[in-house]
Short mmCIF file of C-alpha atoms in Angstrom, two decimals:
data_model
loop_
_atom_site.label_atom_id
_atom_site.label_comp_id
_atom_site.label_asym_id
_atom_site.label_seq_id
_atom_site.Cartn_x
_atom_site.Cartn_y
_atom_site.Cartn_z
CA UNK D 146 0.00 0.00 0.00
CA UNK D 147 1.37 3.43 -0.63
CA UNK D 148 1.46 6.39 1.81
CA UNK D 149 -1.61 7.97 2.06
CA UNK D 150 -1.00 11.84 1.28
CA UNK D 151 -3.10 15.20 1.13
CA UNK D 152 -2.61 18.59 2.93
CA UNK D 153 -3.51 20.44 5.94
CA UNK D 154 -4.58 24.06 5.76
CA UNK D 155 -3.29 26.60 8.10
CA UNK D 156 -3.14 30.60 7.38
CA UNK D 157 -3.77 30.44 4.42
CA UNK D 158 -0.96 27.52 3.16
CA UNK D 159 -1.13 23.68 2.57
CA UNK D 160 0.74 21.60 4.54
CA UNK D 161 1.72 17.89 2.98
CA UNK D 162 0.51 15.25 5.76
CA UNK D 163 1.65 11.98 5.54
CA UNK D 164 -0.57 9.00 7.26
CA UNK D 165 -1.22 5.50 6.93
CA UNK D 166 -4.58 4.72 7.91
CA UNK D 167 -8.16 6.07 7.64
CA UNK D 168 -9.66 6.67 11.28
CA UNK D 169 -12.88 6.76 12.73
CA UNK D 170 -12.96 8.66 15.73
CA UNK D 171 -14.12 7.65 19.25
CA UNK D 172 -17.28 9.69 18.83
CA UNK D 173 -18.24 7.30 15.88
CA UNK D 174 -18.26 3.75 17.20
CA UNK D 175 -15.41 1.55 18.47
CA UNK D 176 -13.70 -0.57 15.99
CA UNK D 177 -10.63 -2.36 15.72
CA UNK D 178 -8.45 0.50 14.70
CA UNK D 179 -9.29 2.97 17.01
CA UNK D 180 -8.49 -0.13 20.02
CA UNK D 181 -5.47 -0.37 18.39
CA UNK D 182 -4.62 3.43 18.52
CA UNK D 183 -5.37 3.41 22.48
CA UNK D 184 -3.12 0.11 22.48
CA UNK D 185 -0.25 1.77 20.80
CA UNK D 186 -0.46 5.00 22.78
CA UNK D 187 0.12 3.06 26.09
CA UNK D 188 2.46 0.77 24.77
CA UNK D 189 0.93 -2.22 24.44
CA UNK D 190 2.17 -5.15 22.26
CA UNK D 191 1.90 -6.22 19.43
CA UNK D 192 0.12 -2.92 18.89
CA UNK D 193 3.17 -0.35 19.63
CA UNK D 194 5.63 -3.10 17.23
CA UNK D 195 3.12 -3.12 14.51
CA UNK D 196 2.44 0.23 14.49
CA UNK D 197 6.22 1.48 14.95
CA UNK D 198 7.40 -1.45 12.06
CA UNK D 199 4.60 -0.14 8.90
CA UNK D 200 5.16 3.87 10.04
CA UNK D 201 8.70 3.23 9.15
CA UNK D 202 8.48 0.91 6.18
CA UNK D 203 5.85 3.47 4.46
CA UNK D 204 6.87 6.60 5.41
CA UNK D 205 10.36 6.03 3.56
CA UNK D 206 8.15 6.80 0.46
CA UNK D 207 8.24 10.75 1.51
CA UNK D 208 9.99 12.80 -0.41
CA UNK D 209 11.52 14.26 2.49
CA UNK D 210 15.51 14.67 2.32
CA UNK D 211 17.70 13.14 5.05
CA UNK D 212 18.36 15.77 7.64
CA UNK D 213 14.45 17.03 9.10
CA UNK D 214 14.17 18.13 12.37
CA UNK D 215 11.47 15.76 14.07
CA UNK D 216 9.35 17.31 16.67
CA UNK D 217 6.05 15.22 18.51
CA UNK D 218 2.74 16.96 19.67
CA UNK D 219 2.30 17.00 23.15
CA UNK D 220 0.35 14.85 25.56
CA UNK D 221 -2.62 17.27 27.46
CA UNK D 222 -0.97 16.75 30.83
CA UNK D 223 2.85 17.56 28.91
CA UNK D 224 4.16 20.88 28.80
CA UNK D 225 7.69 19.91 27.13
CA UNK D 226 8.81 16.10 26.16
CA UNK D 227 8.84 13.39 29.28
CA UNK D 228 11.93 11.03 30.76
CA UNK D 229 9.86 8.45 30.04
CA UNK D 230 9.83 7.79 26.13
CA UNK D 231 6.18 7.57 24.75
CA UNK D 232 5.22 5.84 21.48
CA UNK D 233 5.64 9.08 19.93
CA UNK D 234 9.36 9.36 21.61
CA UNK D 235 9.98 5.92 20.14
CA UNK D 236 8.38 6.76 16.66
CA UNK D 237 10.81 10.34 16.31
CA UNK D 238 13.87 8.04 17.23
CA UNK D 239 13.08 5.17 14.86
CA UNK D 240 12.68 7.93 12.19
CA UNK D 241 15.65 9.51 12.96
CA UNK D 242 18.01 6.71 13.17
CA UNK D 243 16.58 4.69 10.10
CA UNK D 244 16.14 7.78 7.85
CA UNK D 245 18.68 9.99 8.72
CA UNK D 246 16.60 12.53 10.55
CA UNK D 247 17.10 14.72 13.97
CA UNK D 248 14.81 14.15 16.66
CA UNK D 249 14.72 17.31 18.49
CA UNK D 250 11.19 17.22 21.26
CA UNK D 251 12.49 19.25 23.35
CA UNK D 252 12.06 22.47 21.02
CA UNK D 253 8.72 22.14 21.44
CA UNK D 254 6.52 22.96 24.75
CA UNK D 255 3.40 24.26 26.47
CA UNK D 256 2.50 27.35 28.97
CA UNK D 257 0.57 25.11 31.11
CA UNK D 258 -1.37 21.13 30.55
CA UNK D 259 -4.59 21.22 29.44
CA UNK D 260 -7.73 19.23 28.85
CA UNK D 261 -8.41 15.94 27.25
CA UNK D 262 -10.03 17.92 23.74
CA UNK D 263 -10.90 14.80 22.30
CA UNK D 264 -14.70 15.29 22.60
CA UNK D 265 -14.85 18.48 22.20
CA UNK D 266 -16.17 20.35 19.38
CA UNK D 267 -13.88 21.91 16.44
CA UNK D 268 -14.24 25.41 17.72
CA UNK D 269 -13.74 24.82 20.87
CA UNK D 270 -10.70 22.98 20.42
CA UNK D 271 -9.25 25.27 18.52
CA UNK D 272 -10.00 27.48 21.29
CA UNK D 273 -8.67 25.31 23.93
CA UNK D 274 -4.78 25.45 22.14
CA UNK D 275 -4.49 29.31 20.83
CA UNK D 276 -1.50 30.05 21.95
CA UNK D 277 -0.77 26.93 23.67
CA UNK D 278 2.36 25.65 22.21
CA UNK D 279 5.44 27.65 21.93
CA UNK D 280 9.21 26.98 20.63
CA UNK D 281 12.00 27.40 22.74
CA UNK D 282 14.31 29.11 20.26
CA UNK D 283 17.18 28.47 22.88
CA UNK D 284 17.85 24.82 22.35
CA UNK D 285 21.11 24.44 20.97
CA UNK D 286 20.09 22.55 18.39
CA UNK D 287 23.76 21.24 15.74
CA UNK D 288 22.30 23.59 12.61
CA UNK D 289 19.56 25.17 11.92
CA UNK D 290 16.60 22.68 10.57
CA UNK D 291 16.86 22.78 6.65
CA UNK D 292 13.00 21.13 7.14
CA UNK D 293 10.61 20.32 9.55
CA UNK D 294 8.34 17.02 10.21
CA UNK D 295 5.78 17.21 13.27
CA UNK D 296 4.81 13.91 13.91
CA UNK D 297 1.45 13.15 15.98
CA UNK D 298 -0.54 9.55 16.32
CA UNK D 299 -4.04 10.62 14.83
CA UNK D 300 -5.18 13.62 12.86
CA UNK D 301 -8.86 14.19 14.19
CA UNK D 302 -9.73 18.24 13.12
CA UNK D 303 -6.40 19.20 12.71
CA UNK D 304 -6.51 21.50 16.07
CA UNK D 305 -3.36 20.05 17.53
CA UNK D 306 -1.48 20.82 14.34
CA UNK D 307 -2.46 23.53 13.67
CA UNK D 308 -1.62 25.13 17.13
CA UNK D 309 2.14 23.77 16.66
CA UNK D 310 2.00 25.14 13.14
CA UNK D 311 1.27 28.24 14.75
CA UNK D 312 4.49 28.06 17.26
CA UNK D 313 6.63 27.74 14.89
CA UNK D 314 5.37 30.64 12.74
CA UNK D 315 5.56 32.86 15.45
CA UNK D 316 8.91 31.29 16.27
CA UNK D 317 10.97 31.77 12.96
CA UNK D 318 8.51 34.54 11.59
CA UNK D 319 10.54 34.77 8.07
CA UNK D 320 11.51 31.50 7.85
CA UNK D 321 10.68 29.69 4.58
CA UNK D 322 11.72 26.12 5.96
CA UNK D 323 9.38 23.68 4.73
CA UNK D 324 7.20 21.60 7.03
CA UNK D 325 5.23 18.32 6.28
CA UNK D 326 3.07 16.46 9.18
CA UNK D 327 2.78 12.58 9.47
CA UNK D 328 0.50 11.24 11.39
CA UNK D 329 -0.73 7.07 11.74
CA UNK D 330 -4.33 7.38 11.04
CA UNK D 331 -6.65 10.00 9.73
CA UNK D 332 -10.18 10.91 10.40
CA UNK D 333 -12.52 10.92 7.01
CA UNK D 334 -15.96 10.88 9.33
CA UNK D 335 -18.08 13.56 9.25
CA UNK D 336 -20.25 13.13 12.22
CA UNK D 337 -23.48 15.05 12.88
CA UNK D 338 -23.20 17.51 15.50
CA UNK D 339 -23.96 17.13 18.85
CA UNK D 340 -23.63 13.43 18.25
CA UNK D 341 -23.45 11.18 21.09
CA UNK D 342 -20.37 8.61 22.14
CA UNK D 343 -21.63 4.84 21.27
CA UNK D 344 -19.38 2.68 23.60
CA UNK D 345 -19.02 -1.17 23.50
CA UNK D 346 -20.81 -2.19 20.13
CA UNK D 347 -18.98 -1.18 16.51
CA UNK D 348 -21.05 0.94 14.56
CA UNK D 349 -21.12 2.33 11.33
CA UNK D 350 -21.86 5.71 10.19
CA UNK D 351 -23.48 6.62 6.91
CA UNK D 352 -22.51 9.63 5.69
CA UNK D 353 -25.17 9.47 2.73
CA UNK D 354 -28.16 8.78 5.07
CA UNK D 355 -26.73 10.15 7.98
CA UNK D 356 -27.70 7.38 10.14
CA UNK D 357 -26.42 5.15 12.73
CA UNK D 358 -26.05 1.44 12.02
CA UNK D 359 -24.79 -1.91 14.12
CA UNK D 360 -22.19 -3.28 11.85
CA UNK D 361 -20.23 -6.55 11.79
CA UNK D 362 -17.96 -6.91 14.61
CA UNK D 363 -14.16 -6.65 13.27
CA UNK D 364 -12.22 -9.87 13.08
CA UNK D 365 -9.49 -9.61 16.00
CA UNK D 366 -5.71 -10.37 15.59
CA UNK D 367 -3.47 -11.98 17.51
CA UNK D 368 -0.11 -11.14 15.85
CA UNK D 369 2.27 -7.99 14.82
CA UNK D 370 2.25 -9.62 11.17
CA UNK D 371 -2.09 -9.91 11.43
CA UNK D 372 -1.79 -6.25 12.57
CA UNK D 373 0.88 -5.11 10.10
CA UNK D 374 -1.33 -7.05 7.29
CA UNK D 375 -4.33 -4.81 7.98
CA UNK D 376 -2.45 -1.53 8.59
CA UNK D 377 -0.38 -1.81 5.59
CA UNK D 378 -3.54 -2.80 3.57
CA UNK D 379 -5.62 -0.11 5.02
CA UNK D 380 -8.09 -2.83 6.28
CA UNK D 381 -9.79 -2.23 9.88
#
């Protein structure tokens, strides 16, 4: 399967984003993939190998030079990188070592944590980060970045992104650096609003009738090559 590839909008400019996956959100139903994503995010096996192994075999196909500076978005309760390496820590280091990268998460940080914004609405998300995320400009990094890749596990609205895009604007005002996003999974779900969590069954949303409906329950796996098959296949 190749890299899945289309753009992020931010001030007026497109930003390439990189992902491998299409994601449904929590809002929408649990499924396999979304299970997976809370697997990987706290570790767990075979989910964090699986995961780790197809981001790295796929996202070789970016036409990104040798030499990026890698920074991670944040955890909500973060305000600059943690001691303890997450599964974003181990994805930046992977990319760096295997692809001749930089890993660099310390440039980015926070004023302060803040909320879970995973159910809230776009607005308010957006609302939630202005002016969140800042660059420390005083990290010695070895040269300055001659490009720069933000990586994050799931694009939902973009929110996240787009506050960090906003950091480093304000950061390196004239810079002309260019900056491309990867993320593992993307939302494509357009869910009505106000729309309720459904927890425990897998549903299915139709975005033509704009109805809910109780779909098949996903086929589990038991292995990292069962759960590289259906990432790399784009098959939750």
């Amino acid at each position: 399967m190749p890299l899945h590839h289309t753009y992020l909008s931010y001030n007026q400019h497109l930003y390439s984003h990189y992902y491998l996956c299409h994601y449904l959100p929590a809002s929408a139903g649990r499924d396999n993939l979304s299970h997976s994503l809370l697997r990987l995010k706290k570790g767990r096996q075979p989910d964090l190998e699986g995961w780790l192994d197809c981001s790295l075999e796929l996202f070789a196909q970016a036409p990104i030079p040798p030499g990026a500076t890698i920074i991670r978005a944040l955890h909500h309760h973060e305000i600059t990188d943690s001691p303890n390496p997450s599964s974003l820590d181990l994805l930046g280091q992977q990319f760096a070592h295997h692809l001749r990268h930089h890993y660099h998460p310390q440039i980015l940080q926070k004023t302060h944590p803040n909320q879970p914004i995973k159910l809230f609405s776009k607005p308010r998300r957006e609302e939630a980060l202005q002016g969140l995320y800042r660059i420390d400009t005083t990290y010695p990094l070895p040269s300055p970045p001659g490009h720069w890749l933000i990586i994050d596990d799931v694009l939902t609205s973009g929110a996240t992104l787009r506050a960090i895009l906003q950091a480093l604007h304000q950061a390196y005002p004239s810079s002309t650096t260019p900056i491309d996003i990867f993320t593992m999974a993307r939302a494509t779900t357009t869910l009505p609003a106000h729309s309720p969590p459904l927890k425990g069954r897998h549903y299915q949303f139709g975005e033509d009738d704009m109805t809910w409906t109780l779909a098949e329950d996903p086929a589990p796996y038991y292995s990292v090559l069962q759960l590289k098959t259906r990432i790399l296949s784009d098959a939750f």
